[in-house]
GROMACS .gro file of C-alpha atoms in nm:
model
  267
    1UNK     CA    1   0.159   5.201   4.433
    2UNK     CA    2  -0.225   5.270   4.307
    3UNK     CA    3  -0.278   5.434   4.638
    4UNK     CA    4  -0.060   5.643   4.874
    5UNK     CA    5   0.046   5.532   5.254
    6UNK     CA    6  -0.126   5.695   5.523
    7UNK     CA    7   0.008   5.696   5.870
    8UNK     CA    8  -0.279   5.659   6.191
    9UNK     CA    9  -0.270   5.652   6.543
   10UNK     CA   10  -0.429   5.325   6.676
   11UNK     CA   11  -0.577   5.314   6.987
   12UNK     CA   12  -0.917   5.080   6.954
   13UNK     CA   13  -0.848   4.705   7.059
   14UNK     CA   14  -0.941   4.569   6.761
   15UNK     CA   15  -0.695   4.812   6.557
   16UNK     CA   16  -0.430   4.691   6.796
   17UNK     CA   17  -0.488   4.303   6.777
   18UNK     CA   18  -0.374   4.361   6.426
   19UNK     CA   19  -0.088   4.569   6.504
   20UNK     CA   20   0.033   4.305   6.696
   21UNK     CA   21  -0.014   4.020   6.443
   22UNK     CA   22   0.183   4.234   6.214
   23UNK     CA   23   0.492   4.232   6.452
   24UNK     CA   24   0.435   3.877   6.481
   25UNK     CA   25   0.500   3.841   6.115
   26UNK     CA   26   0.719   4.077   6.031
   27UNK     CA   27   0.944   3.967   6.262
   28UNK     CA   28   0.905   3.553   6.206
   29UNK     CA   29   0.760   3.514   6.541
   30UNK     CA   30   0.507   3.306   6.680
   31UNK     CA   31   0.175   3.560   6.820
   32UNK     CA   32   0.245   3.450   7.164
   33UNK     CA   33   0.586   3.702   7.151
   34UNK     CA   34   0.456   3.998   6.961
   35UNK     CA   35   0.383   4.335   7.189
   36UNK     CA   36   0.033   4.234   7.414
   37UNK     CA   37  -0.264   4.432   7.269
   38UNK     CA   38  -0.363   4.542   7.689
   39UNK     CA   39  -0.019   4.687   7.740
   40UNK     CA   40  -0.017   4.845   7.392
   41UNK     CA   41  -0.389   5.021   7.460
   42UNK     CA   42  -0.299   5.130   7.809
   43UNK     CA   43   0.033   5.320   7.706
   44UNK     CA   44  -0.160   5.411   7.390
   45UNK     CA   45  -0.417   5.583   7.609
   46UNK     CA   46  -0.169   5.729   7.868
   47UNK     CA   47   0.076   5.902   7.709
   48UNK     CA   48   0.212   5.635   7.457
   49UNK     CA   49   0.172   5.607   7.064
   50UNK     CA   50   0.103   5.288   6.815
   51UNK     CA   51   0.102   5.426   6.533
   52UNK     CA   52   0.054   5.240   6.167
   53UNK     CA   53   0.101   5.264   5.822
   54UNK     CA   54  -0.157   5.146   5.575
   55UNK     CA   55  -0.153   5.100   5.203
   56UNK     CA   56  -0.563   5.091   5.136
   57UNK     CA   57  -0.674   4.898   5.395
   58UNK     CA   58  -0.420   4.721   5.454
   59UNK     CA   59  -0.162   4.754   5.754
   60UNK     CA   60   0.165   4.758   5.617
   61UNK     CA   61   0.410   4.882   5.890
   62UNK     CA   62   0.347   4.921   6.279
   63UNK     CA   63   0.513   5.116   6.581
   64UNK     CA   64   0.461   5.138   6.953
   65UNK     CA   65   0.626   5.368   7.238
   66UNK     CA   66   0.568   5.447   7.515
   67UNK     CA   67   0.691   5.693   7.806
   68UNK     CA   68   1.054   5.619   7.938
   69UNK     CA   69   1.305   5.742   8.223
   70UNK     CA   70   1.600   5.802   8.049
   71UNK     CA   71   1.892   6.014   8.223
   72UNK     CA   72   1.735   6.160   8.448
   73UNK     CA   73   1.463   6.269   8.158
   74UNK     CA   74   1.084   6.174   8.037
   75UNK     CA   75   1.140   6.032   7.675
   76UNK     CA   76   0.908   5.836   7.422
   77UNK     CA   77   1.052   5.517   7.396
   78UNK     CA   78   0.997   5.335   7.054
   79UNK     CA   79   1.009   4.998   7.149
   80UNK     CA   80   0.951   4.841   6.790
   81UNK     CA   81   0.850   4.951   6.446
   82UNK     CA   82   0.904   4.724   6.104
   83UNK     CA   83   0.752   4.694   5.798
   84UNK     CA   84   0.664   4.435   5.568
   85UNK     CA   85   0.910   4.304   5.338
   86UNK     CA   86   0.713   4.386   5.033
   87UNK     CA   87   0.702   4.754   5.162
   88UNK     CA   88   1.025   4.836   5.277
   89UNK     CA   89   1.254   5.040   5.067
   90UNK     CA   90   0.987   5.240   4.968
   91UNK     CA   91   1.015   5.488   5.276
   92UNK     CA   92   0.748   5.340   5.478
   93UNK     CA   93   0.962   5.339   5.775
   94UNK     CA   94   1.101   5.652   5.789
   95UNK     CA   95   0.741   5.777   5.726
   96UNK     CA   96   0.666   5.554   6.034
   97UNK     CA   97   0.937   5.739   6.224
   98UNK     CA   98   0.870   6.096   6.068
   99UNK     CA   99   0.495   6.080   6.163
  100UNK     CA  100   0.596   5.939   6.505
  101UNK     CA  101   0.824   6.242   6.578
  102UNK     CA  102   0.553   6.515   6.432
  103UNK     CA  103   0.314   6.311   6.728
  104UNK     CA  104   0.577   6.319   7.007
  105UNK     CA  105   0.651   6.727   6.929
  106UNK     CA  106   0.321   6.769   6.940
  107UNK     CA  107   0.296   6.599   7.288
  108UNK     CA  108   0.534   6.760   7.476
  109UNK     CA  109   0.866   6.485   7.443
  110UNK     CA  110   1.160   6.666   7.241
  111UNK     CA  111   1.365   6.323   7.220
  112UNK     CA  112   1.261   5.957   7.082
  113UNK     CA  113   1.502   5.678   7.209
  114UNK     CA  114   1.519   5.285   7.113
  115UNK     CA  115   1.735   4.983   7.029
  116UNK     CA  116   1.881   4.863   6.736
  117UNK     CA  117   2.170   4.572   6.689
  118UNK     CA  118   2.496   4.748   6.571
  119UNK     CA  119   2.568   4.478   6.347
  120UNK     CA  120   2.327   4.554   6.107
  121UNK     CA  121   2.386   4.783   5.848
  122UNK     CA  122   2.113   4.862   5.687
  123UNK     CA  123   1.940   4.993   6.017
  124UNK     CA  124   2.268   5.163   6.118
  125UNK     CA  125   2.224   5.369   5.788
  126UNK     CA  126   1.848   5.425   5.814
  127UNK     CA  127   1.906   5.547   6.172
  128UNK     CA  128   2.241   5.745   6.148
  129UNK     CA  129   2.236   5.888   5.807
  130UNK     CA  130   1.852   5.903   5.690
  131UNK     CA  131   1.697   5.988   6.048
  132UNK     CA  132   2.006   6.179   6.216
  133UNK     CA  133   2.014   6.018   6.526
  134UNK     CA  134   2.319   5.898   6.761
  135UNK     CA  135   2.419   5.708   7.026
  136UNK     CA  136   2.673   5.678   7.264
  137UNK     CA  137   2.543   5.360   7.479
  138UNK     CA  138   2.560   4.978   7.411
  139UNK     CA  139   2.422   4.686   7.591
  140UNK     CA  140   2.582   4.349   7.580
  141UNK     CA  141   2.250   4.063   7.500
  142UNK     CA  142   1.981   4.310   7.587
  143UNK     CA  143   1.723   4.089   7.502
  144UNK     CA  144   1.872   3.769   7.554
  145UNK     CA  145   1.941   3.520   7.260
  146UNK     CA  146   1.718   3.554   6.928
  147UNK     CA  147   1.717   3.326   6.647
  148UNK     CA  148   1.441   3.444   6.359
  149UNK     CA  149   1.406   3.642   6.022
  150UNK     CA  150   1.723   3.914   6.130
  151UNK     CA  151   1.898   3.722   6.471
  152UNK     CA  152   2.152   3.428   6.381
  153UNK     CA  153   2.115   3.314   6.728
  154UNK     CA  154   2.351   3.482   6.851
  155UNK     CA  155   2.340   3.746   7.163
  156UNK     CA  156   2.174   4.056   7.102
  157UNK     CA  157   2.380   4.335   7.126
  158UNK     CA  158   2.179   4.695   7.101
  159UNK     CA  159   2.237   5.086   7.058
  160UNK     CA  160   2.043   5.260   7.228
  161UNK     CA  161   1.973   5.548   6.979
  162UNK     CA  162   1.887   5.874   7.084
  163UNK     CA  163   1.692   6.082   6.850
  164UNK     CA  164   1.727   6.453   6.932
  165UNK     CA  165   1.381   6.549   6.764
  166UNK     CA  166   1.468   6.966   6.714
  167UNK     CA  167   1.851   6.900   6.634
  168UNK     CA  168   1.983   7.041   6.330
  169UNK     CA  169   2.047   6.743   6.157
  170UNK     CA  170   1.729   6.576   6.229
  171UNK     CA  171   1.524   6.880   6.120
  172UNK     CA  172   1.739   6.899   5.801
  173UNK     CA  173   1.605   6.539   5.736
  174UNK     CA  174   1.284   6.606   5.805
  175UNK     CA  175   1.289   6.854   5.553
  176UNK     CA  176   1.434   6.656   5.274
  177UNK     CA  177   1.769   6.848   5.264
  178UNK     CA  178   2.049   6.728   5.070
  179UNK     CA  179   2.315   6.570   5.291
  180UNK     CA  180   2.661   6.638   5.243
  181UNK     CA  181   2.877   6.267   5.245
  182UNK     CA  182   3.072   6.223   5.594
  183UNK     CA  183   3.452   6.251   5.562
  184UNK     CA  184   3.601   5.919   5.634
  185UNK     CA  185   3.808   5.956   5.976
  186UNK     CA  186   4.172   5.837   5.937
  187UNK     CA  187   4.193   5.637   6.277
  188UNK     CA  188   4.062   5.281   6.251
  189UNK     CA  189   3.965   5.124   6.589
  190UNK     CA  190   3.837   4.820   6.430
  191UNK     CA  191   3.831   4.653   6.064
  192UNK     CA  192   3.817   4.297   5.898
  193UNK     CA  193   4.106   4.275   5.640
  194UNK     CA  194   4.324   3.943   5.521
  195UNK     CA  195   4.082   3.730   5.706
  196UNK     CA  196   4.128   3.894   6.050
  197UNK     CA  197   3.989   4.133   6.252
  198UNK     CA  198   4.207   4.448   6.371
  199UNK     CA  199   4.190   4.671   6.687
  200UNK     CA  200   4.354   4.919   6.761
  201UNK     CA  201   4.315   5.126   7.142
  202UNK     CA  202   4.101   5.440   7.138
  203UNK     CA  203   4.335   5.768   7.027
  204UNK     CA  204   4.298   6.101   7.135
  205UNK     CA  205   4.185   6.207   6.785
  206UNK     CA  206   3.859   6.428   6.762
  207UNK     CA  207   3.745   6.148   6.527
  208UNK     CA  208   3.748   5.751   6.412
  209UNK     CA  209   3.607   5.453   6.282
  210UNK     CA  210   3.503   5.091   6.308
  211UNK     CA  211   3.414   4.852   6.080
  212UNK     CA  212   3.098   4.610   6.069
  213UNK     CA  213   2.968   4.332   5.808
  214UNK     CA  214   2.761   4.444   5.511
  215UNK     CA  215   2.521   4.160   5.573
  216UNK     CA  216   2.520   4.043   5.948
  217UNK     CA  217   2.289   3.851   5.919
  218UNK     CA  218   2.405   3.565   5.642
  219UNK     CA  219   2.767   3.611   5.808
  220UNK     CA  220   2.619   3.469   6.178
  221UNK     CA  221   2.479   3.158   5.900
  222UNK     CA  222   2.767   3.087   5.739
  223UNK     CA  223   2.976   3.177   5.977
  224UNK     CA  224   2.878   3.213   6.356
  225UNK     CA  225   3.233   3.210   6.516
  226UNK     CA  226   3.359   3.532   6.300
  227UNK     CA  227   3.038   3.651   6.393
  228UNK     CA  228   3.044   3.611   6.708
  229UNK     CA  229   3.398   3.707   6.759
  230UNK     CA  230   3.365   4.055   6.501
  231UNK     CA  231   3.015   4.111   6.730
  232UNK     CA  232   3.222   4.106   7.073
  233UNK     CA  233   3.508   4.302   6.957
  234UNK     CA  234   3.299   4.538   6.840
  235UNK     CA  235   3.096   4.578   7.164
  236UNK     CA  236   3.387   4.580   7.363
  237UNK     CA  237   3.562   4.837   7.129
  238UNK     CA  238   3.260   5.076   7.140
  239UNK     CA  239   3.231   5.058   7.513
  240UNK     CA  240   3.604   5.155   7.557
  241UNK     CA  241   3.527   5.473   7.286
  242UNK     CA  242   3.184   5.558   7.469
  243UNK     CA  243   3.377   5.563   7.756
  244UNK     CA  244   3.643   5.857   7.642
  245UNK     CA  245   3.392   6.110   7.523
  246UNK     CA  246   3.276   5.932   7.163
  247UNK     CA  247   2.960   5.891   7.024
  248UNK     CA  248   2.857   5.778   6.696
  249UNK     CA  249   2.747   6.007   6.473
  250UNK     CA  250   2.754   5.878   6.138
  251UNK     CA  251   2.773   5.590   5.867
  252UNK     CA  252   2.958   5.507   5.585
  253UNK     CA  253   2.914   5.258   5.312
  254UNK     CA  254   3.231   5.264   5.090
  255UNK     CA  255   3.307   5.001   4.848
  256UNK     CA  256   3.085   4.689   5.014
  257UNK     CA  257   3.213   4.789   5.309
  258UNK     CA  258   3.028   4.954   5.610
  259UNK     CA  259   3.192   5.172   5.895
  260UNK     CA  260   3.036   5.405   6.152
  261UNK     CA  261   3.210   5.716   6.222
  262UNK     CA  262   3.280   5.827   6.571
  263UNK     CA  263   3.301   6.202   6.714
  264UNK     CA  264   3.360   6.366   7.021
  265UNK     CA  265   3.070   6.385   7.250
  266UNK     CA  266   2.895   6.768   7.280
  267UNK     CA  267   2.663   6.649   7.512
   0.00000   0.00000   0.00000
């Protein structure tokens, strides 16, 4: 890139009408569905954050949260962020994300929560292993059925994440610290081998893990009824280890395949 990124808080209307086109696209959807400009400038202006990146001129990648009641607790709530596709593995979003967590330290929050759909990998990595964040809750179709650029059409299943922002492990990622490969647990609550799927019921052990696709995504396309049934057992099994203590913690990609990695629960 001729010219670096550059993060910016937005909140002029104009600044936001193309905020919101950018989710529209980013995301395959029509304008009518991306975030409304007067709900994005009101939170903006009352305790909220849209926040941008920009290559030049250009918008590239967009966020918005706002302020959330979470147990019992005020939290910024990071209802959406993406990035273009000719952007992305280039560490626009986690610049999106590390800029949004210097501006929610800054304003009093100490935790940033949202969603993201357990099936997918590559956001269970970005959000587990490059950001340090957990999450010990799951909600069955949160947002009803989807069917664009990431959704097969199929419900939609979502984390909520919980992003401690003065952990240990976050500020070690914010610092650009080395990060020392998770040890693979040896109890397996779920995995796809021989063509099936496996479950097992949750074990006492400090420690496990579960099995999802590499690529969600083309498996709901090619094949929605493994999908379907790998994206249920998986919600059901999670629910079940959330339920004795677990959270997950961590993510593994070994061999082309992906597993998270579940610990007990500190707090």
């Amino acid at each position: 890139m001729s010219e670096p990124i550059t993060y910016r808080v937005l909140t002029e209307n104009a600044d936001l009408e193309v905020a919101s086109h950018l989710e529209a696209v980013i995301w395959g959807w029509d304008n009518q569905f991306a975030s409304p400009t007067n709900v994005m400038r009101v939170t903006a202006l009352k305790g909220g954050l849209v926040l941008s990146a920009f290559h030049g001129v250009d918008m590239v990648g967009m966020s918005w949260a706002f302020p959330a009641r979470c147990d019992d607790q005020w939290v910024l709530w990071s209802h959406v962020a993406g990035v273009l596709p000719h952007y992305r593995r280039l560490g626009v979003g986690a610049g999106i994300k590390w800029a949004q967590r210097d501006w929610a330290l800054e304003n009093g929050y100490d935790q940033i929560r949202w969603t993201f759909d357990p099936m997918q990998a590559g956001n269970a990595n970005f959000n587990l292993r490059v950001l340090g964040a957990t999450t010990h809750k799951i909600t069955a179709n949160m947002y009803g059925v989807y069917d664009d650029t990431l959704n097969p059409g199929l419900p939609t299943d979502r984390f909520e994440t919980v992003w401690m922002l003065d952990d240990h492990r976050v500020v070690s990622r914010s610092l650009g610290e080395d990060q020392p490969r998770p040890e693979m647990p040896e109890v397996t609550l779920l995995q796809y081998s021989n063509g099936e799927l496996h479950r097992k019921t949750v074990s006492p052990k400090p420690s496990a893990r579960l099995e999802i696709p590499a690529n969600f995504t083309q498996l709901g396309r090619e094949d929605s009824l493994l999908a379907r049934t790998w994206q249920t057992m998986l919600r059901e099994t999670l629910t079940d280890a959330f339920n004795h203590g677990l959270a997950v913690t961590e993510f593994i990609r070994a061999e082309n395949r992906c597993w998270y990695v579940l610990t007990r629960r500190s707090r």
